[in-house]
Tab-separated table of C-alpha atoms in Angstrom:
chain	number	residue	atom	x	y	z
A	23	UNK	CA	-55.178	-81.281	-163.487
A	24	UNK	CA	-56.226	-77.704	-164.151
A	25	UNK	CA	-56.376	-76.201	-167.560
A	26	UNK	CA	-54.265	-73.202	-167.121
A	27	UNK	CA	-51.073	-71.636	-168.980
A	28	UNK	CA	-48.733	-71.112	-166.715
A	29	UNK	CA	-45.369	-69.092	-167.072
A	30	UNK	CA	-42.320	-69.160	-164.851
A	31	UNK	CA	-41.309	-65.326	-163.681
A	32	UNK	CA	-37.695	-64.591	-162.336
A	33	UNK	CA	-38.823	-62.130	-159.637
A	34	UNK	CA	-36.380	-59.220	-159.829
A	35	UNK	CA	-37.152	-59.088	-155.615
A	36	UNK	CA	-34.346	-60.808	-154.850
A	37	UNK	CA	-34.466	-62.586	-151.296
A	38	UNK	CA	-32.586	-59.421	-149.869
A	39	UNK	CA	-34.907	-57.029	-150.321
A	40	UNK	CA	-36.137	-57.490	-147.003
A	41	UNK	CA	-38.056	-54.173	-146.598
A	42	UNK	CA	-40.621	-52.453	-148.571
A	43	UNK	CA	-38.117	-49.670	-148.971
A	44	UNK	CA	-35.904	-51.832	-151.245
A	45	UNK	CA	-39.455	-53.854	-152.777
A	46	UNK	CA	-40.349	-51.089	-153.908
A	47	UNK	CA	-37.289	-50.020	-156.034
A	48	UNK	CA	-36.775	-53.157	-157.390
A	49	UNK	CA	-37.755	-53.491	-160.801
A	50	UNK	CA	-39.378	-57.253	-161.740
A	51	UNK	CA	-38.727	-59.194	-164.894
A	52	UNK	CA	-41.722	-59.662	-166.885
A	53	UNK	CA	-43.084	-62.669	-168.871
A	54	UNK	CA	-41.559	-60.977	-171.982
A	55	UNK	CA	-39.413	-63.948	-172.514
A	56	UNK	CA	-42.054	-66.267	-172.587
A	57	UNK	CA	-44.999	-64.561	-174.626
A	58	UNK	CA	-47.266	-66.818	-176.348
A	59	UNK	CA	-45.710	-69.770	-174.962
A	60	UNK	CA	-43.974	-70.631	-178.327
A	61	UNK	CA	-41.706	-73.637	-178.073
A	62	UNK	CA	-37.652	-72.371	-178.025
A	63	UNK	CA	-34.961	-70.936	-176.113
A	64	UNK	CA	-35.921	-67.553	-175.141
A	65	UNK	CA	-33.315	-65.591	-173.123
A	66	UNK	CA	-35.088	-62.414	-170.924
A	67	UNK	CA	-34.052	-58.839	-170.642
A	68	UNK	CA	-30.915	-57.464	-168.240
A	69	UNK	CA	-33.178	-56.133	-165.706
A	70	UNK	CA	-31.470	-54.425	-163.050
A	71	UNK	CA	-32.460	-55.858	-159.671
A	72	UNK	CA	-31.804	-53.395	-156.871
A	73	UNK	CA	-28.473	-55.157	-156.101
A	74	UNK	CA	-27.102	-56.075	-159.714
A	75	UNK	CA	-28.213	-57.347	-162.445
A	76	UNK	CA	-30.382	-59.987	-163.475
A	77	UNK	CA	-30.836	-62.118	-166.791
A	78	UNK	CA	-32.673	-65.491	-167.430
A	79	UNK	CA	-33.223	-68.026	-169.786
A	80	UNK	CA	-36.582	-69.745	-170.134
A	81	UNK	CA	-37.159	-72.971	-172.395
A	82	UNK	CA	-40.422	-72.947	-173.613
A	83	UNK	CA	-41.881	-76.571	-174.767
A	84	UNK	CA	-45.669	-77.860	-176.142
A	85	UNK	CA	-47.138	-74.653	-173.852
A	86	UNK	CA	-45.336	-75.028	-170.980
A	87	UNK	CA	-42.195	-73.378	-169.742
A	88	UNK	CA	-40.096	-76.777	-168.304
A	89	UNK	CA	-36.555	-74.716	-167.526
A	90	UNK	CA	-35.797	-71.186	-166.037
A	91	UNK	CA	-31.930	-70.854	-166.408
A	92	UNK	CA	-30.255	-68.182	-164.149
A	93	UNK	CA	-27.215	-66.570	-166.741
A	94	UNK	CA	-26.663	-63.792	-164.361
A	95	UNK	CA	-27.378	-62.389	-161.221
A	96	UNK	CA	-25.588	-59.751	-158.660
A	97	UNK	CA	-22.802	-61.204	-156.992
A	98	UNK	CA	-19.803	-58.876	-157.428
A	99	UNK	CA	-19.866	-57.428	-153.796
A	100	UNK	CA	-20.431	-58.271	-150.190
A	101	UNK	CA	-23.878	-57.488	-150.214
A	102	UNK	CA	-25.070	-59.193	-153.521
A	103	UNK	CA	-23.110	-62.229	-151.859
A	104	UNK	CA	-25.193	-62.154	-149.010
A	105	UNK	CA	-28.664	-61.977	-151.249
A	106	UNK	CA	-27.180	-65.262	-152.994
A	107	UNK	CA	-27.173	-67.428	-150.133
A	108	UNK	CA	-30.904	-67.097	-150.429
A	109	UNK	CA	-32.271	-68.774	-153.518
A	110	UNK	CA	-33.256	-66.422	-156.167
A	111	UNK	CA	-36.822	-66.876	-155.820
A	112	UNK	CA	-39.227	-67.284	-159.247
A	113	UNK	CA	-42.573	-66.470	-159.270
A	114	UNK	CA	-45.269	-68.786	-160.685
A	115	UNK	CA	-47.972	-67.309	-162.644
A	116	UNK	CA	-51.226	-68.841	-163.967
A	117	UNK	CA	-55.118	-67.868	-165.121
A	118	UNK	CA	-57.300	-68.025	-162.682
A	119	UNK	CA	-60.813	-70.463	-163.472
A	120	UNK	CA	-63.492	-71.063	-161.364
A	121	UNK	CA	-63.958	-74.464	-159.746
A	122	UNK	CA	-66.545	-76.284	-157.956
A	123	UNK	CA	-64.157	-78.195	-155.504
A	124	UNK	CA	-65.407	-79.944	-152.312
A	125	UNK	CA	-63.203	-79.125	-149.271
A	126	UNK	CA	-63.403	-78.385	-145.849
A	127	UNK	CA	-63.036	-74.866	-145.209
A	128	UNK	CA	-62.272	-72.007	-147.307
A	129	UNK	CA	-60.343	-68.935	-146.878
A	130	UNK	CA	-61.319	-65.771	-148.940
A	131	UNK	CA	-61.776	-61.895	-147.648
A	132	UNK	CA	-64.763	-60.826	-145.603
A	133	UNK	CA	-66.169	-57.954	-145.091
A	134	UNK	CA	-64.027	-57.379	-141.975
A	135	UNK	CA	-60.851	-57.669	-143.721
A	136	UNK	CA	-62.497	-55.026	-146.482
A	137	UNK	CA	-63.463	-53.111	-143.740
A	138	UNK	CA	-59.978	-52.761	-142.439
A	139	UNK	CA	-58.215	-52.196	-145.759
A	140	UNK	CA	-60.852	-49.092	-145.621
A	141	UNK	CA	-58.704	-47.786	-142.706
A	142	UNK	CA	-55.492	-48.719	-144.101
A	143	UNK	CA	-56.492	-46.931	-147.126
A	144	UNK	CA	-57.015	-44.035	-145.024
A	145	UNK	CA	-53.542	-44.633	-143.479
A	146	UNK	CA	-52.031	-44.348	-146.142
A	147	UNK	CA	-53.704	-41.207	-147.715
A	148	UNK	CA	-52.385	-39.505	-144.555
A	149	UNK	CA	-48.885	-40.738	-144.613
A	150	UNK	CA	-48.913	-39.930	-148.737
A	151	UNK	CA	-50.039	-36.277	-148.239
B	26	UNK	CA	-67.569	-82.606	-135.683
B	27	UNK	CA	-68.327	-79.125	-137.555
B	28	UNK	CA	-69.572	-76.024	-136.056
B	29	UNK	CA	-69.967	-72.505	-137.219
B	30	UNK	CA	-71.627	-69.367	-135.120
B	31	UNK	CA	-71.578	-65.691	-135.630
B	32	UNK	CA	-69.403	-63.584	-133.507
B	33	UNK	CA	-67.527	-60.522	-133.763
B	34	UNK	CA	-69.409	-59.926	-136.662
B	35	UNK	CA	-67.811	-63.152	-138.812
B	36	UNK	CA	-68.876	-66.810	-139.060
B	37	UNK	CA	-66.374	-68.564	-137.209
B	38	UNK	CA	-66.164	-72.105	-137.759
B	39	UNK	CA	-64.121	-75.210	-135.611
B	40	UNK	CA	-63.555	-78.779	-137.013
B	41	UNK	CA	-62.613	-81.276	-135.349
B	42	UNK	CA	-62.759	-84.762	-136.342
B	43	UNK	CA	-63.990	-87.343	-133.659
B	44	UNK	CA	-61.473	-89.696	-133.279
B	45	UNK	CA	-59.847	-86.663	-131.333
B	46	UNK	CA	-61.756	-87.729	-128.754
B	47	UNK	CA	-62.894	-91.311	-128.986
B	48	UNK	CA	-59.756	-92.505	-127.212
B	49	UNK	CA	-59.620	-92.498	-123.249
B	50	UNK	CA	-58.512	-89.203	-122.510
B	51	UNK	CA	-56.322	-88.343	-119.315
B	52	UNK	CA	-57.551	-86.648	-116.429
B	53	UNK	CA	-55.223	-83.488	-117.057
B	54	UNK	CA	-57.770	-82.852	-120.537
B	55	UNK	CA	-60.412	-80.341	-119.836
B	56	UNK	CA	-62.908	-81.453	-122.614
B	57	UNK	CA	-64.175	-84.873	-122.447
B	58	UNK	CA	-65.815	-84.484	-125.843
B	59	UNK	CA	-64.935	-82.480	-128.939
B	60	UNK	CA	-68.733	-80.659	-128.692
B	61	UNK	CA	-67.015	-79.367	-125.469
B	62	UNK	CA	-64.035	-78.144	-126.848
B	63	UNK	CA	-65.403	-76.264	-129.759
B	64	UNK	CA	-67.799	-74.671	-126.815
B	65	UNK	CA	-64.578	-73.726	-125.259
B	66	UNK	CA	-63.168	-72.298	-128.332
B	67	UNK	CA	-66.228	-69.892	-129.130
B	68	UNK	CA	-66.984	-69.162	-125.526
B	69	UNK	CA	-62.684	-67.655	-125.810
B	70	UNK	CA	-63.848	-65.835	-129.194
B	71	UNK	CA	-66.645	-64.216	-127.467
B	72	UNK	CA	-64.381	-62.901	-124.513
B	73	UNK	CA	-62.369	-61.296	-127.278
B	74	UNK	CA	-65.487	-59.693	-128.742
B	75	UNK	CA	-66.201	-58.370	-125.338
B	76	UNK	CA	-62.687	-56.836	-125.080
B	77	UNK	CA	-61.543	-55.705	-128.262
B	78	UNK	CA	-64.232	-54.687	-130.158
B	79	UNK	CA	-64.644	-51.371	-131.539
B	80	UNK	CA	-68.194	-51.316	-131.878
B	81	UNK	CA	-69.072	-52.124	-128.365
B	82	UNK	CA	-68.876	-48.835	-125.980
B	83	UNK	CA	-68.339	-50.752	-122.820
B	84	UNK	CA	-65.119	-52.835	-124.439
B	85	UNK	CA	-61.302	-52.181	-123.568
B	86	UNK	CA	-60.657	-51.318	-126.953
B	87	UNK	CA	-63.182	-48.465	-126.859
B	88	UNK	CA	-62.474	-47.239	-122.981
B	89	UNK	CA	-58.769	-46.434	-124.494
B	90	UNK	CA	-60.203	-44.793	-127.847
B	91	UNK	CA	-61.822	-42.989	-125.792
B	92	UNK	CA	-59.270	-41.803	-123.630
B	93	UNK	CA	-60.507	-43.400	-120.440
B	94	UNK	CA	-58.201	-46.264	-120.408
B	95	UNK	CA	-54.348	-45.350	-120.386
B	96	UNK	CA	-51.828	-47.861	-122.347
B	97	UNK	CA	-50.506	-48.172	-118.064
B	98	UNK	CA	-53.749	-49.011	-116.813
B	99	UNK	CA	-54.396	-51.594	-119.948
B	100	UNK	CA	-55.001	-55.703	-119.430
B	101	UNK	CA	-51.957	-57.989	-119.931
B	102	UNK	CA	-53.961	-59.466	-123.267
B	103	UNK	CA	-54.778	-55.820	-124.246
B	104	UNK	CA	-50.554	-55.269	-123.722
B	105	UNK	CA	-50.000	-58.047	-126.030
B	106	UNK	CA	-52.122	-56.760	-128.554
B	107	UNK	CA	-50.365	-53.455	-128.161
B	108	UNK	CA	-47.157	-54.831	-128.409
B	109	UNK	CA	-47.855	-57.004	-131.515
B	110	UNK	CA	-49.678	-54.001	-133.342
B	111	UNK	CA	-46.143	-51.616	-132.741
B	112	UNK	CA	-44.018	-54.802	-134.076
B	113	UNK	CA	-46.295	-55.210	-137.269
B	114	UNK	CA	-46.100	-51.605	-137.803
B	115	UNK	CA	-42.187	-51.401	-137.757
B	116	UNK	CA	-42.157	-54.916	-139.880
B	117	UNK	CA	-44.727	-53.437	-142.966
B	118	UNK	CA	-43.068	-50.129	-142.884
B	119	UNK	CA	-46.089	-48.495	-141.296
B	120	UNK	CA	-48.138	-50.383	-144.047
B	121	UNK	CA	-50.016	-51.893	-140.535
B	122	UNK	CA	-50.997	-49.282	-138.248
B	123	UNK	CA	-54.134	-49.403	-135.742
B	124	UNK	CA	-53.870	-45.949	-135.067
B	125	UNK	CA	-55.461	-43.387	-137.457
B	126	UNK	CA	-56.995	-40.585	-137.164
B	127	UNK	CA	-56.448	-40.043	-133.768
B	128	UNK	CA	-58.570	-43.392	-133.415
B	129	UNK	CA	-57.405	-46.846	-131.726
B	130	UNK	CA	-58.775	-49.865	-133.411
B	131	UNK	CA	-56.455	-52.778	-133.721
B	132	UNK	CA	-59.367	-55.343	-135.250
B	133	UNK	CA	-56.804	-55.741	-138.515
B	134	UNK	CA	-54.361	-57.751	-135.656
B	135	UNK	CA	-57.105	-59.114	-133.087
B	136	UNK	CA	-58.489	-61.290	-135.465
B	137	UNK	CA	-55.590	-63.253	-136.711
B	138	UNK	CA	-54.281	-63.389	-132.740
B	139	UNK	CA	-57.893	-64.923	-131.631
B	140	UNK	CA	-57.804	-67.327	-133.745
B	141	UNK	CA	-53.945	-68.520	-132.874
B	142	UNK	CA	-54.924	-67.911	-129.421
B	143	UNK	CA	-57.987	-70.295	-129.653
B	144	UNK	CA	-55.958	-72.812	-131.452
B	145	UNK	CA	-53.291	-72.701	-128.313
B	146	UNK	CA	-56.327	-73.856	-126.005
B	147	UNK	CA	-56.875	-76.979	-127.978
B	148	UNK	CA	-53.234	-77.688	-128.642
B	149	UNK	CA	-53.449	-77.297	-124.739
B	150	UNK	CA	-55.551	-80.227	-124.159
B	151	UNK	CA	-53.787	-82.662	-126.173
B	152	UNK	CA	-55.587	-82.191	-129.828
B	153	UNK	CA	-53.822	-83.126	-132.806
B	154	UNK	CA	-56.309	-82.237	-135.496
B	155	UNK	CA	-58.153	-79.558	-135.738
B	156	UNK	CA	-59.183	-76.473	-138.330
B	157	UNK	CA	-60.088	-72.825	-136.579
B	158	UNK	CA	-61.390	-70.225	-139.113
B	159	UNK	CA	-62.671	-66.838	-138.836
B	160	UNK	CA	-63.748	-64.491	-141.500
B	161	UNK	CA	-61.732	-67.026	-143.778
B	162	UNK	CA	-58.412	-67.290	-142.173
B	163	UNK	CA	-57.695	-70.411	-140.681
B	164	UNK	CA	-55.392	-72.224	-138.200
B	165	UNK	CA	-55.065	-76.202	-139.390
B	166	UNK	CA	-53.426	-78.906	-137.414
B	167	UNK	CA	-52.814	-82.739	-138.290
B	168	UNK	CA	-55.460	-84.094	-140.633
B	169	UNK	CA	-59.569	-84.314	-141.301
B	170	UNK	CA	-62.192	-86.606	-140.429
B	171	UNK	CA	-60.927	-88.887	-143.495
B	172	UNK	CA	-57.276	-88.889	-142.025
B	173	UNK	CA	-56.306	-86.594	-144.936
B	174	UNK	CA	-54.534	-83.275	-145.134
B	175	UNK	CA	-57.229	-80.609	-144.717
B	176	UNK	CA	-58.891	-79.500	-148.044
B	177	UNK	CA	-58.987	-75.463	-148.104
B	178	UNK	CA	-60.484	-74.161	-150.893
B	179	UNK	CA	-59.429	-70.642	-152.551
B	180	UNK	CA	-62.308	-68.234	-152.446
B	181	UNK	CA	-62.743	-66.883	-156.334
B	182	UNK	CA	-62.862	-62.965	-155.831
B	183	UNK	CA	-64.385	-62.307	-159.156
B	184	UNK	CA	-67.432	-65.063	-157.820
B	185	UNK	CA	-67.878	-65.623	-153.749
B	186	UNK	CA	-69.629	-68.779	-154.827
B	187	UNK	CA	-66.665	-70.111	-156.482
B	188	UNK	CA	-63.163	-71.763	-155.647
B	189	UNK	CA	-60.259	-71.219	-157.712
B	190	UNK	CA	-57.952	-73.577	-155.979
B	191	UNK	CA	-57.743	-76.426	-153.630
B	192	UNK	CA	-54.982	-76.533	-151.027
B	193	UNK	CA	-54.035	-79.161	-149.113
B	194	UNK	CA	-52.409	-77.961	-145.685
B	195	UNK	CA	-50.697	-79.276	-143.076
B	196	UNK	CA	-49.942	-77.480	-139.517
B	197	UNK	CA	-49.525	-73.882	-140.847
B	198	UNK	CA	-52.187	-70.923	-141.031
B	199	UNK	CA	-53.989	-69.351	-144.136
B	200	UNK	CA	-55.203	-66.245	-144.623
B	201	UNK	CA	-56.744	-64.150	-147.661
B	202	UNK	CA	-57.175	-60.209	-147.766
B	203	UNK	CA	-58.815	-58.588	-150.643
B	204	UNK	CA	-62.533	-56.948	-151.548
B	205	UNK	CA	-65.122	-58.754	-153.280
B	206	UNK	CA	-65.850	-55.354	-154.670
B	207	UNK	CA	-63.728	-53.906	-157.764
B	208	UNK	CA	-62.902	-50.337	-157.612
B	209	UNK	CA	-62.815	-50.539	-153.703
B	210	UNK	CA	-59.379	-48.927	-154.140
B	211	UNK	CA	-56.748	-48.164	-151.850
B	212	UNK	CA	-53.601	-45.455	-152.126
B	213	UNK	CA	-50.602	-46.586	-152.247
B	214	UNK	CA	-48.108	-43.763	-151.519
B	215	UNK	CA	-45.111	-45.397	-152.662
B	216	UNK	CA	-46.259	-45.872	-156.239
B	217	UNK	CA	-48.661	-43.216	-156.375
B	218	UNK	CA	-51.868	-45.134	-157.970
B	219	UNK	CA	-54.682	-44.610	-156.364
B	220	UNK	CA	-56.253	-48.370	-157.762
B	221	UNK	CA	-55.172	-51.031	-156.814
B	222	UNK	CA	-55.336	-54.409	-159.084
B	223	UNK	CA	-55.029	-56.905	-156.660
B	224	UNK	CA	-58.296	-58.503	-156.219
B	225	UNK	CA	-57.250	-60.898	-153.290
B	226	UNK	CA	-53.912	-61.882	-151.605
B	227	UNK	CA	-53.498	-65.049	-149.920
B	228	UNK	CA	-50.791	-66.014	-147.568
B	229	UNK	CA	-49.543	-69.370	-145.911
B	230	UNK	CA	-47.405	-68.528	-143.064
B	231	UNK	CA	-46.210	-70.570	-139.983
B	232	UNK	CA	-49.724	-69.579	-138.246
B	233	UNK	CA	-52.419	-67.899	-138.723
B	234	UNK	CA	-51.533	-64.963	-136.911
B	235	UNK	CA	-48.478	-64.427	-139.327
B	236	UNK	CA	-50.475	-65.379	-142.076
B	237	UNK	CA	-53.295	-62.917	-141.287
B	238	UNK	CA	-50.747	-59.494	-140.529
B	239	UNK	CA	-48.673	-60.158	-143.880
B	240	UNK	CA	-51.389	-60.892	-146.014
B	241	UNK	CA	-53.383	-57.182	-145.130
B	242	UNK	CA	-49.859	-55.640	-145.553
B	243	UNK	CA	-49.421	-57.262	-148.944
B	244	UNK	CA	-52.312	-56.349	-149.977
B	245	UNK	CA	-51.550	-52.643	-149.562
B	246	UNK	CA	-48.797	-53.015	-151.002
B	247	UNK	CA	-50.193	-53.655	-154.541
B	248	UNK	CA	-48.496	-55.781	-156.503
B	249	UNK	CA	-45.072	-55.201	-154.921
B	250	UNK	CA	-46.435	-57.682	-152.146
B	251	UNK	CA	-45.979	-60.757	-154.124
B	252	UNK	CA	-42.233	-60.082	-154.342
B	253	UNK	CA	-42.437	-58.888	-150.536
B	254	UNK	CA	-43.590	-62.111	-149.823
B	255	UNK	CA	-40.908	-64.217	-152.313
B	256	UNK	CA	-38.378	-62.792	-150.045
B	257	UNK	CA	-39.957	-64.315	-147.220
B	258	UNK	CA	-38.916	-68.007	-146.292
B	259	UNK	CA	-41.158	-68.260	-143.691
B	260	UNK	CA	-44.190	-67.274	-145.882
B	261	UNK	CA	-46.213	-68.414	-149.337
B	262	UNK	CA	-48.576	-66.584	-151.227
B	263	UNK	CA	-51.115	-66.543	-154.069
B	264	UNK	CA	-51.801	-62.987	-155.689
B	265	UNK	CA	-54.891	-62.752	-157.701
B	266	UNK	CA	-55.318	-59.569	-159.945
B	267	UNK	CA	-58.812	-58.093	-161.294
B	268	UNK	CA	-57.001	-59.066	-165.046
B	269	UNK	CA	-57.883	-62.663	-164.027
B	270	UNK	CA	-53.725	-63.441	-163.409
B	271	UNK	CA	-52.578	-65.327	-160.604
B	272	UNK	CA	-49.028	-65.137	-159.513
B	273	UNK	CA	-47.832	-67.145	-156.278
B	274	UNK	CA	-44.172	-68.135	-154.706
B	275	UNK	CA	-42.463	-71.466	-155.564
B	276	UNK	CA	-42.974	-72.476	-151.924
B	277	UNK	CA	-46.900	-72.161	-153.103
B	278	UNK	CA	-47.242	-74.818	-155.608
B	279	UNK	CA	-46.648	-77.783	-153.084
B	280	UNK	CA	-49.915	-76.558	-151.061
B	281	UNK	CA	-51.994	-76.876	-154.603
B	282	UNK	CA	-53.888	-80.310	-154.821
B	283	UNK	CA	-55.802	-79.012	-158.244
């Protein structure tokens, strides 16, 4: 098992926000609740969530987060119902260590994908100006 | 059986275990041995060098950014392509688009396709296990030589000679977008930042080709993509920053082996 800290995030993305129009107005919780990975009951900010609001509970114990508790999330119109038939997703965060692992293939960039996020870059200058 | 050769410009590697063909095969396979197939397999991924790619005057891709080749006159694969590219666009929000500049080069979307595509031909013929990569995205079927899930390893961006995960896959597709190079920034209109702190952005979709088009839209997106990608059933991911953070979906964590 890998050495890492991990800490459950509540996205604030809920499983509506189907286009990057709506990603990119929603605001995320952050790992406020959880900082330092003390051991308690640490309830998160009211974040607001594109659709509604969002607020979470997070039990921190020896390091490690072991419950995410959902106290609220939008569901007081047709819309917010909708989003809640999706699981509010959580995000899983972690440091990242260098291993020596022996496995068959391995994916990573290449110069061809950098290549081509050269000309997306570009893309997008254009479409910002 | 393991074998990687350079074309369009990548390493592209098939594995394909032997039992695949040990077994009496039918006489409706066209590859008697797995040597053969994997000959099959590069000889399709240097057709598609021949058509698509940019950097060769006499190819398809370069007859229509050239203006000599209408969209009318274009191949049925070529149509495809076309097709795909316009449906990517409208699905990243123009995130995806292989026309800039007044320039046609839809590389970003022939890659991923390929290497579904190749994978079709041995799924064709009756092979259950397999791995196709290219440039590091991969299609995997069934299970390795050992009879295992296949072992993928997570190329470190902050070290090329390093893993930072292992991931064992079953059918699906994998693919990572990202620079080995920090400050190789890109502009992100929506935000305004002209950096961007996402080092490399991994997705696990239903194949490779789905895998390969989300994960080069994520990527622009910054570090909205990771939430793009939680509201995603069909797809996974595995955001690395420059910080050293990592921060992938639920649906993630049952790929990780350590």
């Amino acid at each position: 098992m890998k050495n890492t800290t991990r800490t459950r995030i509540a996205a604030g993305a809920i499983a509506g926000a189907m286009s990057l129009g709506a990603v990119s107005q929603v605001t995320a919780l952050t790992a406020n609740a959880v900082a330092g990975l003390k051991s308690g009951t640490f309830t998160g900010r009211r974040e607001y969530a594109y659709y509604g609001y969002v607020r979470v509970q997070a039990v921190v114990q020896s390091g490690k987060v072991v419950d995410v508790k959902i106290l609220e999330y939008p569901s007081d119109n047709g819309r917010s119902r909708y989003i809640n038939s999706i699981a509010l997703p959580y995000l899983i965060q972690e440091t990242v260590d260098a291993q020596s692992y022996r496995v068959d293939l391995i994916s990573g960039a290449t110069f061809t994908s950098s290549a081509f996020v050269k000309s997306v870059t570009d893309a997008l200058r254009q479409a910002g100006a | 059986m393991k074998r990687t050769e350079l074309i369009m410009g990548m390493p592209i590697t098939v594995a394909i275990p032997d039992r695949e063909r040990m077994d009496d095969v039918g006489p409706q396979t066209r590859f008697a041995t797995v040597a053969d197939a994997a000959d099959a397999v590069f000889e399709y991924f240097r057709a598609v060098d021949e058509q698509f790619s940019p950097y060769k005057p006499t190819s398809e891709t370069s007859r229509i950014d050239r203006g000599e080749l209408s969209e009318a006159q274009a191949s049925p694969e070529m149509l495809e392509v076309l097709r795909l590219s316009e449906e990517t666009r409208k699905e990243t929000d123009g995130y995806f688009d292989v026309r800039f500049k007044g320039r046609f080069d839809p590389s970003g979307l022939v890659k991923g396709w390929a290497i579904y595509r190749a994978a079709r031909i041995l799924d064709d013929d009756g092979f259950i296990s397999f791995c196709i990569e290219a440039g590091g995205d991969i299609e995997v079927r069934g299970a390795n030589d050992e009879g295992q899930p296949w072992a993928i390893g997570l190329r470190s961006p902050f070290d090329p000679s390093k893993l930072i995960r292992k991931l064992a896959l079953p059918g699906c597709g994998i693919a990572t977008s990202g620079t080995y190079i920090r400050g190789e920034h890109i502009y992100n209109p929506r935000t305004g930042s002209a950096a961007n702190e996402i080092a490399s952005f991994t997705v696990i979709g239903p194949n490779v080709y789905e895998a390969d088009r989300f994960a080069t839209a994520a990527f622009a997106m910054g570090k909205a993509g990771i939430e793009f990608m939680a509201a995603r059933p069909d797809l996974d991911a595995y955001m690395v920053e420059w910080s050293g953070t990592a921060t992938y979906t639920p649906g993630f964590a049952r790929f990780i082996q350590s």
